[in-house]
CSV table of C-alpha atoms in Angstrom, one decimal:
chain,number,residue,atom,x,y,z
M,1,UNK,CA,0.0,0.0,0.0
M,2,UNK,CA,1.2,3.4,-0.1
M,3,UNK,CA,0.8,4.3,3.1
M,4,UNK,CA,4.1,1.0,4.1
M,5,UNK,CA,5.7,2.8,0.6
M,6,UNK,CA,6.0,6.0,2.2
M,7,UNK,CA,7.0,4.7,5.9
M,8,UNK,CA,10.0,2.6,4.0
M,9,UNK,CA,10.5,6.0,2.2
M,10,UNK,CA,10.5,8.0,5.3
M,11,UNK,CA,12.8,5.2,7.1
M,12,UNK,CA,15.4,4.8,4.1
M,13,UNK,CA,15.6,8.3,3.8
M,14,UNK,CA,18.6,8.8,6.2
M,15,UNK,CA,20.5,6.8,3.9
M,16,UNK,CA,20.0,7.8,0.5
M,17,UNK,CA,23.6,9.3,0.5
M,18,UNK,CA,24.9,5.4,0.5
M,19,UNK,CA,22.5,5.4,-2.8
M,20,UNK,CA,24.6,8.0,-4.7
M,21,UNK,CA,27.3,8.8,-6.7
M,22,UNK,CA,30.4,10.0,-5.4
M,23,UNK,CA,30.4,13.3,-7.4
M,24,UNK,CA,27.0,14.1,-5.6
M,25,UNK,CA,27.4,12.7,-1.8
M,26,UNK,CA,30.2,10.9,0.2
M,27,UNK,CA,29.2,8.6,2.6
M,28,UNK,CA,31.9,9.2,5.5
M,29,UNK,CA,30.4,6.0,7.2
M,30,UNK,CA,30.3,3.3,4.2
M,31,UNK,CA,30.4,0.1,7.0
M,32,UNK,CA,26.6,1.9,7.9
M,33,UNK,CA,25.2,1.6,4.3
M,34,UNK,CA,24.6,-2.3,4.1
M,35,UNK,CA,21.6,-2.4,5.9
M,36,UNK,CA,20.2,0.3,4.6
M,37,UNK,CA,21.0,-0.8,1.0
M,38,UNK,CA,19.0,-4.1,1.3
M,39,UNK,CA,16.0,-3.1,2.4
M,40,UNK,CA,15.7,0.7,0.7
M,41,UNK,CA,16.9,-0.7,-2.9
M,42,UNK,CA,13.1,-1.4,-3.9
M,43,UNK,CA,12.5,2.4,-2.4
M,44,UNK,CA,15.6,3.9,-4.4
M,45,UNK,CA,14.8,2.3,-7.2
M,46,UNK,CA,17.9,-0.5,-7.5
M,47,UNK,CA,17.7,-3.7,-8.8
M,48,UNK,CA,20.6,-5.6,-8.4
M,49,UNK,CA,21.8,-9.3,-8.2
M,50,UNK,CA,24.0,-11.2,-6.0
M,51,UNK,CA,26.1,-13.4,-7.6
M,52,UNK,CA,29.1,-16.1,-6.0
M,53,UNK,CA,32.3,-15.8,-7.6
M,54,UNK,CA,33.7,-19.1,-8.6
M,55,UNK,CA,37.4,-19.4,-7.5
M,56,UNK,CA,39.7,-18.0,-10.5
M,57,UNK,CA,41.1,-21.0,-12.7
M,58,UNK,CA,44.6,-21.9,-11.0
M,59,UNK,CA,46.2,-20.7,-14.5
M,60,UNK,CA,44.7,-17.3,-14.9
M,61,UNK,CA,47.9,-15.2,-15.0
M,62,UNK,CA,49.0,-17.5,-17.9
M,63,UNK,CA,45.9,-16.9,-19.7
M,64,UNK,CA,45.8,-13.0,-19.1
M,65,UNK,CA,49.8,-12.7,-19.5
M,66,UNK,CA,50.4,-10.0,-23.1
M,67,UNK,CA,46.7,-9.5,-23.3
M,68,UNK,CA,47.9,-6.5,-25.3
M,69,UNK,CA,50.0,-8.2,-27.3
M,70,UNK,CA,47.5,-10.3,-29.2
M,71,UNK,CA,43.4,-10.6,-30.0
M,72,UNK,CA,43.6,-14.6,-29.0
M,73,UNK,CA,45.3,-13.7,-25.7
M,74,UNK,CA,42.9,-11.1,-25.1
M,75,UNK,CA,40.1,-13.4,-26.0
M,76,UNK,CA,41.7,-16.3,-23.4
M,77,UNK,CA,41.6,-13.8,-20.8
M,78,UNK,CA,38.5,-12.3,-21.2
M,79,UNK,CA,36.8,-16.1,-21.2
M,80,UNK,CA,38.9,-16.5,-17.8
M,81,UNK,CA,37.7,-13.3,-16.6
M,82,UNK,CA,34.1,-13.6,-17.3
M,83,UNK,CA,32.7,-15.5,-14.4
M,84,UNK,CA,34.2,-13.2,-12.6
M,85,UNK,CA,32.5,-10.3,-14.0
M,86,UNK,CA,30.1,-8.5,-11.5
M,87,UNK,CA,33.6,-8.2,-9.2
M,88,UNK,CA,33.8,-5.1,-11.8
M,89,UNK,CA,30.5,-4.1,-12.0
M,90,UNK,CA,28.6,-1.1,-9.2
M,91,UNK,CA,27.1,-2.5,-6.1
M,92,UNK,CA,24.1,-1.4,-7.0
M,93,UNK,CA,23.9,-3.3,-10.4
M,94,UNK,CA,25.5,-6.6,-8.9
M,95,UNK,CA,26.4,-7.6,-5.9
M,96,UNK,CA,29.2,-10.0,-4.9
M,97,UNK,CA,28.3,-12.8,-2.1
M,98,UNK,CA,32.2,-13.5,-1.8
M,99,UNK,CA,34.2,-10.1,-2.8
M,100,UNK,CA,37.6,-11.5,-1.1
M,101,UNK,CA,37.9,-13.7,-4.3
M,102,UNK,CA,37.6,-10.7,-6.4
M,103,UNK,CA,41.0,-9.6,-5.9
M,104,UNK,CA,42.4,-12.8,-8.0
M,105,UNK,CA,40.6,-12.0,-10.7
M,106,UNK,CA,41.2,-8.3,-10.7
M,107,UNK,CA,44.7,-8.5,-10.5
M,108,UNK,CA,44.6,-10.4,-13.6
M,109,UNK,CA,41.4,-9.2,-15.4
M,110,UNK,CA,42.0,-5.3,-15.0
M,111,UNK,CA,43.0,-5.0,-18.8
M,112,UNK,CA,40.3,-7.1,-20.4
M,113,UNK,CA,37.9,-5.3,-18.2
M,114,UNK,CA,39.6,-1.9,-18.9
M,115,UNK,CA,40.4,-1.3,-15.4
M,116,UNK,CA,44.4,-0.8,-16.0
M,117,UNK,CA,46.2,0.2,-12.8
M,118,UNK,CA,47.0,4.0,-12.9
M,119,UNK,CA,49.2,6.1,-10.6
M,120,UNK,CA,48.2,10.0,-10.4
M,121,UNK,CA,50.0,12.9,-8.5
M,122,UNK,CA,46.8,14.1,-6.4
M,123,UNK,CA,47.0,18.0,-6.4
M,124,UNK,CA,46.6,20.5,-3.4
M,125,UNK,CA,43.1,21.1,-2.3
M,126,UNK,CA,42.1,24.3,-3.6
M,127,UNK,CA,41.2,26.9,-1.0
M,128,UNK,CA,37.3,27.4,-1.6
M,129,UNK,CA,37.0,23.5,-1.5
M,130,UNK,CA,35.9,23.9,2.2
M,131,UNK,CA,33.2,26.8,1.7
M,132,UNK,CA,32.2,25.3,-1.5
M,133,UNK,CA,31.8,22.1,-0.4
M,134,UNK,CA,30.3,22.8,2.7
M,135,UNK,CA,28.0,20.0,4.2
M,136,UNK,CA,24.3,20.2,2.5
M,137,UNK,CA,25.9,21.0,-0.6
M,138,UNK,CA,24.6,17.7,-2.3
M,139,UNK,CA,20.9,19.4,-2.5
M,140,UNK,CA,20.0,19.3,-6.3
M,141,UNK,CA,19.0,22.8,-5.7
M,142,UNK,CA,22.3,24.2,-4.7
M,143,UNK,CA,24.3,25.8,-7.1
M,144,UNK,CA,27.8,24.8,-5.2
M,145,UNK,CA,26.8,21.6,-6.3
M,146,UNK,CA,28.6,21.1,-9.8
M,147,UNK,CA,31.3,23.5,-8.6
M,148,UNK,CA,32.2,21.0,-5.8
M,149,UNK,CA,31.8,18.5,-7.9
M,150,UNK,CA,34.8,20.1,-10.2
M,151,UNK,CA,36.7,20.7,-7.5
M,152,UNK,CA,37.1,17.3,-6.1
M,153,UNK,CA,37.2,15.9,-9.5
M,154,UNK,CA,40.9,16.2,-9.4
M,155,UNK,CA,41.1,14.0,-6.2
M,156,UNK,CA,39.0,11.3,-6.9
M,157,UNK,CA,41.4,8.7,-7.0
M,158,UNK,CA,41.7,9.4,-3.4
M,159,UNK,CA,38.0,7.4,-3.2
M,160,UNK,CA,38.7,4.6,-5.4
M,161,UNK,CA,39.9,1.4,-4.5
M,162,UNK,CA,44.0,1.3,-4.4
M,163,UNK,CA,43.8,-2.0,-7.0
M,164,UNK,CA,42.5,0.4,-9.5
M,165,UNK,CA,44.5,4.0,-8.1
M,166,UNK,CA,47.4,4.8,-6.5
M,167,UNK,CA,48.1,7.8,-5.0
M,168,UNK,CA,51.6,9.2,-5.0
């Protein structure tokens, strides 16, 4: 009924910052957003599968070793890769049951799946990052919004997982 709709709505809507991007909200609590996520995703509008990784084949770095060098090595890999696939995919389009054997796989998968390593040089925050960015800021109505998005832009890798960004 509408009337449990709205109660879900008014009980997920604490949350709904562990429901968007980064550019638009940062959660500063992540290890809070799991609960939240599996009971609000029908309210926020996610559908999302869980999936069980398999355990990577035992010759996976063979298989994904030069995949730049050649389309049959790339091909070998990306078949290695593939059960492995949601490991690369958002949370709230797939969810992984088992993410600690992830890490195999995306050691080894990163090229096929267009996740190459990088290394950036993160630069000094810029001085209105603090008024700009003050908290409330994620509003759609506020106007700081895409200006704080801009400005953080630059440190982004900061928020990304260190398999996929290092920062120097």
């Amino acid at each position: 009924s509408d009337d449990k709709w709205g109660q879900c709505d008014d009980a997920c809507r604490p949350a709904r910052c562990c429901d968007e991007d980064i550019a638009v909200c940062k959660v500063l609590n992540p290890h809070l957003c799991e609960a939240y996520e599996i009971h609000c995703a029908i309210v926020w509008g996610d559908s999302f599968h869980e999936v069980t990784i398999p355990d990577p084949p035992r010759d996976l770095d063979r298989k994904c070793a030069g995949v730049g060098l050649s389309d049959d090595r790339r091909n070998t890999c990306d078949n290695a890769c593939r059960p492995a696939q949601c490991c690369d995919e958002d949370i709230e389009a797939c969810k992984v049951l088992n993410p600690s054997v992830c890490e195999a796989y995306e050691v080894h998968c990163a090229e096929v799946w267009g996740d190459a390593y990088q290394e950036v040089n993160v630069p000094a925050a810029p001085a209105e990052l603090e008024t700009v960015c003050a908290p409330g800021y994620s509003t759609s109505q506020d106007p700081n919004r895409s200006q704080c998005s801009d400005l953080c832009y630059m440190a982004k890798c900061c928020d990304e997982d260190i398999d996929a960004c290092k920062v120097l």
